[in-house]
């Protein structure tokens, strides 16, 4: 039997693909959830769940939703590369609202960061959690900002936070890159369970990938929360090896296709410009 958190859990982005998986899994554990999203919740609500539509740009609404919650699973906001003006309010101002709510409630934040915060690292590199942030666009930059905000709120206000740099969380991997970046829904759900229940996390970063043999990623803080992924993309290797694009940056960097979106730099093939 899994433990039940002492206080309700606020989940932002509840109507999205990952939010719905988390709602199903965590409500199945008997947890009390406060769900929110800018879009309506598209399914019948499971027991012990309450849903309220809210915009992350509305700080007062976020403070109210977080009242009495002990954990904020922050999966809301823009989840793909978009122009800066579209990322700004949900992802940058929104993070501030989440952290202010967490500070007031003495809650822990579990932040859905992304591999796009480090997307311009070469695929040949094996990265640890303290690697240089190399965002591959405005979306990735907002995720790097979220991780740094977590660090600041821990040092300045004692707000604990766990930042999961999610690779590719889909029903199954669909190309060669995802043999490295794939994170199964089940591994993600168990991660959120552990990150919520862990006694103490401080501010830490964990690579969000299943146990894939060809992972780009190494050391992180998973022992702190007692999480180990149990799924893997390896059984798709025969089927997906060679499923690649013709784009130079997409196939060179860990962030894949995001590194090619709106790219104007033309010297990528020249090793002098690495
Ligand atoms: C992400 O951060 C996105 O939310 C998702 O749509 C995928 O693009 C994923 O990264 C990925 O890199 O595969």
Short mmCIF file of C-alpha atoms and ligand atoms in Angstrom, two decimals:
data_model
loop_
_atom_site.label_atom_id
_atom_site.label_comp_id
_atom_site.label_asym_id
_atom_site.label_seq_id
_atom_site.Cartn_x
_atom_site.Cartn_y
_atom_site.Cartn_z
CA UNK A 1 0.00 0.00 0.00
CA UNK A 2 1.35 3.38 -1.00
CA UNK A 3 1.33 6.16 1.56
CA UNK A 4 -1.19 8.99 1.20
CA UNK A 5 0.20 12.54 1.41
CA UNK A 6 -0.94 14.44 4.50
CA UNK A 7 -2.23 17.35 2.43
CA UNK A 8 -3.94 17.48 -1.02
CA UNK A 9 -1.79 17.71 -4.16
CA UNK A 10 -2.31 20.50 -6.71
CA UNK A 11 -1.75 19.36 -10.31
CA UNK A 12 -1.45 22.03 -13.03
CA UNK A 13 -1.77 21.03 -16.67
CA UNK A 14 -4.26 18.37 -15.56
CA UNK A 15 -6.09 18.30 -18.91
CA UNK A 16 -2.91 17.62 -20.93
CA UNK A 17 -1.63 14.22 -22.00
CA UNK A 18 0.69 13.79 -19.00
CA UNK A 19 -1.71 15.48 -16.58
CA UNK A 20 -4.44 12.98 -17.40
CA UNK A 21 -2.07 10.05 -16.85
CA UNK A 22 -1.06 11.48 -13.47
CA UNK A 23 -4.67 12.15 -12.48
CA UNK A 24 -5.60 8.53 -13.21
CA UNK A 25 -2.59 7.06 -11.40
CA UNK A 26 -2.53 9.29 -8.30
CA UNK A 27 -6.30 9.24 -7.76
CA UNK A 28 -6.03 5.45 -8.09
CA UNK A 29 -3.68 5.54 -5.09
CA UNK A 30 -6.42 7.26 -3.12
CA UNK A 31 -4.78 10.69 -3.16
CA UNK A 32 -6.85 13.88 -2.93
CA UNK A 33 -6.12 16.04 -5.97
CA UNK A 34 -6.87 19.63 -6.87
CA UNK A 35 -6.73 19.74 -10.67
CA UNK A 36 -6.36 22.81 -12.82
CA UNK A 37 -5.77 23.70 -16.45
CA UNK A 38 -6.66 26.47 -18.87
CA UNK A 39 -8.60 23.85 -20.88
CA UNK A 40 -11.55 21.88 -19.49
CA UNK A 41 -10.85 18.44 -18.05
CA UNK A 42 -11.88 16.16 -20.91
CA UNK A 43 -12.87 13.07 -18.91
CA UNK A 44 -15.17 12.25 -16.01
CA UNK A 45 -13.47 13.28 -12.75
CA UNK A 46 -12.14 10.39 -10.65
CA UNK A 47 -13.02 10.22 -6.93
CA UNK A 48 -11.28 12.64 -4.54
CA UNK A 49 -10.58 15.11 -7.38
CA UNK A 50 -11.80 18.65 -7.83
CA UNK A 51 -11.17 20.56 -11.08
CA UNK A 52 -11.10 24.29 -11.62
CA UNK A 53 -10.14 26.09 -14.83
CA UNK A 54 -7.45 28.72 -14.31
CA UNK A 55 -4.83 30.63 -16.26
CA UNK A 56 -1.29 30.37 -14.87
CA UNK A 57 -0.97 34.09 -15.59
CA UNK A 58 -3.57 34.73 -12.86
CA UNK A 59 -1.52 34.76 -9.66
CA UNK A 60 -4.52 35.20 -7.36
CA UNK A 61 -6.26 32.16 -8.85
CA UNK A 62 -3.11 30.06 -8.36
CA UNK A 63 -2.74 31.19 -4.73
CA UNK A 64 -6.35 30.24 -4.07
CA UNK A 65 -6.04 26.84 -5.77
CA UNK A 66 -2.92 26.00 -3.76
CA UNK A 67 -4.55 26.75 -0.41
CA UNK A 68 -4.07 23.79 1.93
CA UNK A 69 -1.96 21.79 -0.60
CA UNK A 70 1.33 20.20 0.42
CA UNK A 71 2.69 19.53 -3.08
CA UNK A 72 2.34 21.28 -6.41
CA UNK A 73 2.91 19.07 -9.43
CA UNK A 74 3.54 21.75 -12.02
CA UNK A 75 2.84 20.30 -15.46
CA UNK A 76 0.96 23.32 -16.86
CA UNK A 77 2.08 25.92 -19.39
CA UNK A 78 3.22 25.88 -23.00
CA UNK A 79 4.72 22.47 -23.70
CA UNK A 80 6.28 22.97 -27.13
CA UNK A 81 8.46 25.58 -28.84
CA UNK A 82 6.48 28.80 -29.40
CA UNK A 83 7.31 32.49 -29.95
CA UNK A 84 8.56 34.30 -26.84
CA UNK A 85 5.33 36.30 -26.46
CA UNK A 86 3.33 33.06 -26.09
CA UNK A 87 5.77 31.50 -23.61
CA UNK A 88 6.12 34.56 -21.40
CA UNK A 89 2.92 34.59 -19.33
CA UNK A 90 2.17 30.88 -18.77
CA UNK A 91 5.76 29.69 -18.40
CA UNK A 92 7.66 32.62 -16.91
CA UNK A 93 5.07 34.60 -14.92
CA UNK A 94 3.22 31.31 -14.24
CA UNK A 95 6.28 29.81 -12.55
CA UNK A 96 6.54 32.81 -10.28
CA UNK A 97 2.89 32.36 -9.28
CA UNK A 98 3.48 28.66 -8.57
CA UNK A 99 6.53 29.37 -6.41
CA UNK A 100 4.83 32.17 -4.50
CA UNK A 101 1.92 29.82 -3.77
CA UNK A 102 4.36 27.11 -2.66
CA UNK A 103 6.15 29.56 -0.40
CA UNK A 104 2.90 30.61 1.23
CA UNK A 105 1.68 27.02 1.72
CA UNK A 106 5.10 25.59 2.66
CA UNK A 107 4.53 23.17 -0.21
CA UNK A 108 7.00 21.25 -2.37
CA UNK A 109 7.12 21.92 -6.13
CA UNK A 110 7.62 19.06 -8.58
CA UNK A 111 8.40 20.76 -11.86
CA UNK A 112 8.01 19.21 -15.30
CA UNK A 113 11.24 20.54 -16.79
CA UNK A 114 12.42 19.26 -20.15
CA UNK A 115 15.42 17.98 -22.05
CA UNK A 116 15.03 21.19 -24.07
CA UNK A 117 16.68 23.09 -21.20
CA UNK A 118 19.89 21.33 -22.26
CA UNK A 119 18.92 20.61 -25.90
CA UNK A 120 22.07 21.99 -27.56
CA UNK A 121 24.37 19.40 -26.01
CA UNK A 122 25.74 16.94 -28.56
CA UNK A 123 24.16 13.49 -28.66
CA UNK A 124 27.61 11.98 -28.14
CA UNK A 125 27.84 13.58 -24.67
CA UNK A 126 26.79 11.78 -21.49
CA UNK A 127 25.43 14.47 -19.19
CA UNK A 128 25.14 14.67 -15.42
CA UNK A 129 22.52 16.77 -13.64
CA UNK A 130 24.99 19.66 -13.13
CA UNK A 131 25.81 20.02 -16.83
CA UNK A 132 25.66 23.42 -18.47
CA UNK A 133 22.14 24.52 -19.37
CA UNK A 134 21.95 24.90 -23.15
CA UNK A 135 18.31 25.65 -24.02
CA UNK A 136 17.31 25.05 -27.63
CA UNK A 137 14.55 27.70 -27.84
CA UNK A 138 12.21 29.91 -25.81
CA UNK A 139 10.37 26.88 -24.44
CA UNK A 140 13.62 25.25 -23.26
CA UNK A 141 14.74 28.58 -21.85
CA UNK A 142 11.55 28.77 -19.77
CA UNK A 143 12.34 25.30 -18.39
CA UNK A 144 15.90 26.33 -17.50
CA UNK A 145 14.44 29.40 -15.80
CA UNK A 146 12.04 27.18 -13.85
CA UNK A 147 14.90 25.02 -12.58
CA UNK A 148 16.85 28.10 -11.52
CA UNK A 149 13.79 29.57 -9.88
CA UNK A 150 13.52 26.37 -7.86
CA UNK A 151 17.10 26.72 -6.76
CA UNK A 152 16.56 30.34 -5.73
CA UNK A 153 13.37 29.55 -3.77
CA UNK A 154 15.15 26.72 -1.95
CA UNK A 155 18.14 28.83 -0.93
CA UNK A 156 16.14 31.94 -0.15
CA UNK A 157 12.84 30.59 1.19
CA UNK A 158 13.37 26.89 1.92
CA UNK A 159 10.83 25.80 -0.74
CA UNK A 160 11.76 22.24 -1.71
CA UNK A 161 11.59 21.30 -5.38
CA UNK A 162 12.26 18.34 -7.66
CA UNK A 163 12.88 19.15 -11.30
CA UNK A 164 12.42 16.32 -13.76
CA UNK A 165 14.05 16.96 -17.14
CA UNK A 166 11.57 14.96 -19.17
CA UNK A 167 12.87 13.37 -22.37
CA UNK A 168 9.98 12.12 -24.55
CA UNK A 169 6.95 10.92 -22.63
CA UNK A 170 4.62 9.26 -25.12
CA UNK A 171 2.73 5.95 -25.28
CA UNK A 172 5.81 4.56 -27.06
CA UNK A 173 9.02 5.82 -28.73
CA UNK A 174 8.61 6.75 -32.41
CA UNK A 175 12.10 7.51 -33.74
CA UNK A 176 15.79 6.73 -33.18
CA UNK A 177 16.34 9.67 -30.82
CA UNK A 178 13.63 8.40 -28.50
CA UNK A 179 15.57 5.17 -27.95
CA UNK A 180 17.57 7.50 -25.68
CA UNK A 181 14.94 9.99 -24.48
CA UNK A 182 11.82 7.83 -23.99
CA UNK A 183 10.05 8.02 -20.60
CA UNK A 184 7.10 5.67 -20.15
CA UNK A 185 3.91 7.00 -18.58
CA UNK A 186 4.24 4.43 -15.79
CA UNK A 187 7.80 5.52 -14.95
CA UNK A 188 6.67 9.15 -14.93
CA UNK A 189 3.72 8.39 -12.63
CA UNK A 190 5.89 6.44 -10.19
CA UNK A 191 8.40 9.30 -10.26
CA UNK A 192 5.71 11.80 -9.20
CA UNK A 193 4.57 9.46 -6.43
CA UNK A 194 8.12 9.13 -5.07
CA UNK A 195 8.95 12.85 -5.46
CA UNK A 196 5.81 13.74 -3.49
CA UNK A 197 6.36 11.21 -0.71
CA UNK A 198 10.14 11.59 -0.27
CA UNK A 199 10.98 12.89 3.16
CA UNK A 200 13.41 15.58 2.06
CA UNK A 201 14.46 16.66 -1.42
CA UNK A 202 15.97 20.15 -1.10
CA UNK A 203 16.28 21.40 -4.70
CA UNK A 204 17.29 18.68 -7.13
CA UNK A 205 17.28 17.62 -10.76
CA UNK A 206 16.41 14.18 -12.12
CA UNK A 207 16.66 12.96 -15.71
CA UNK A 208 13.23 11.97 -16.95
CA UNK A 209 13.97 8.89 -19.01
CA UNK A 210 13.15 5.22 -18.64
CA UNK A 211 16.01 2.72 -18.24
CA UNK A 212 17.12 3.08 -21.88
CA UNK A 213 20.46 1.51 -22.76
CA UNK A 214 21.42 4.36 -25.08
CA UNK A 215 20.51 7.15 -22.63
CA UNK A 216 22.27 10.51 -23.03
CA UNK A 217 22.10 11.03 -19.27
CA UNK A 218 23.99 9.93 -16.16
CA UNK A 219 24.21 11.04 -12.54
CA UNK A 220 21.28 12.76 -10.86
CA UNK A 221 19.42 12.90 -7.53
CA UNK A 222 17.13 9.88 -8.00
CA UNK A 223 18.44 8.16 -4.87
CA UNK A 224 17.20 11.10 -2.80
CA UNK A 225 13.61 10.30 -3.72
CA UNK A 226 14.04 6.53 -4.10
CA UNK A 227 13.01 6.34 -7.77
CA UNK A 228 14.34 3.99 -10.43
CA UNK A 229 12.64 3.64 -13.82
CA UNK A 230 11.59 0.10 -14.67
CA UNK A 231 10.54 0.42 -18.35
CA UNK A 232 12.84 0.90 -21.34
CA UNK A 233 12.79 1.75 -25.05
CA UNK A 234 15.30 -1.01 -25.81
CA UNK A 235 12.81 -3.46 -27.30
CA UNK A 236 12.08 -0.87 -30.04
CA UNK A 237 15.74 -0.69 -31.16
CA UNK A 238 15.41 -2.96 -34.21
CA UNK A 239 12.31 -1.14 -35.39
CA UNK A 240 13.52 2.44 -34.78
CA UNK A 241 17.24 2.40 -35.57
CA UNK A 242 17.57 4.44 -38.76
CA UNK A 243 14.29 6.30 -38.23
CA UNK A 244 15.93 9.72 -38.59
CA UNK A 245 15.39 13.01 -40.45
CA UNK A 246 17.61 14.85 -42.93
CA UNK A 247 17.93 17.89 -40.61
CA UNK A 248 21.48 18.69 -39.49
CA UNK A 249 20.85 19.96 -35.98
CA UNK A 250 17.95 17.59 -35.28
CA UNK A 251 20.21 14.58 -35.62
CA UNK A 252 23.23 16.13 -33.94
CA UNK A 253 21.87 17.54 -30.69
CA UNK A 254 20.00 16.00 -27.78
CA UNK A 255 17.02 18.36 -28.20
CA UNK A 256 16.32 16.88 -31.64
CA UNK A 257 13.83 18.80 -33.85
CA UNK A 258 13.56 21.77 -31.48
CA UNK A 259 17.15 22.73 -32.29
CA UNK A 260 16.16 23.27 -35.94
CA UNK A 261 13.03 25.37 -35.30
CA UNK A 262 13.73 28.94 -36.55
CA UNK A 263 17.49 28.23 -36.60
CA UNK A 264 19.36 30.85 -38.66
CA UNK A 265 22.93 29.82 -37.83
CA UNK A 266 24.43 28.16 -40.90
CA UNK A 267 27.87 27.00 -39.75
CA UNK A 268 26.80 23.88 -37.84
CA UNK A 269 28.90 21.53 -39.96
CA UNK A 270 32.11 23.46 -39.17
CA UNK A 271 33.85 21.99 -36.10
CA UNK A 272 35.54 25.37 -35.43
CA UNK A 273 32.14 26.78 -34.49
CA UNK A 274 31.12 24.15 -31.96
C1 LIG B 1 9.13 18.19 -24.72
O1 LIG B 1 9.53 18.90 -23.79
C2 LIG B 1 7.79 18.36 -25.29
O2 LIG B 1 6.83 18.76 -24.33
C3 LIG B 1 7.30 17.13 -26.02
O3 LIG B 1 6.21 17.52 -26.84
C4 LIG B 1 8.42 16.48 -26.87
O4 LIG B 1 8.73 17.32 -27.92
C5 LIG B 1 9.62 16.19 -26.00
O5 LIG B 1 10.03 17.34 -25.30
C6 LIG B 1 10.82 15.64 -26.79
O6 LIG B 1 11.88 16.24 -26.75
O7 LIG B 1 10.68 14.59 -27.41
#
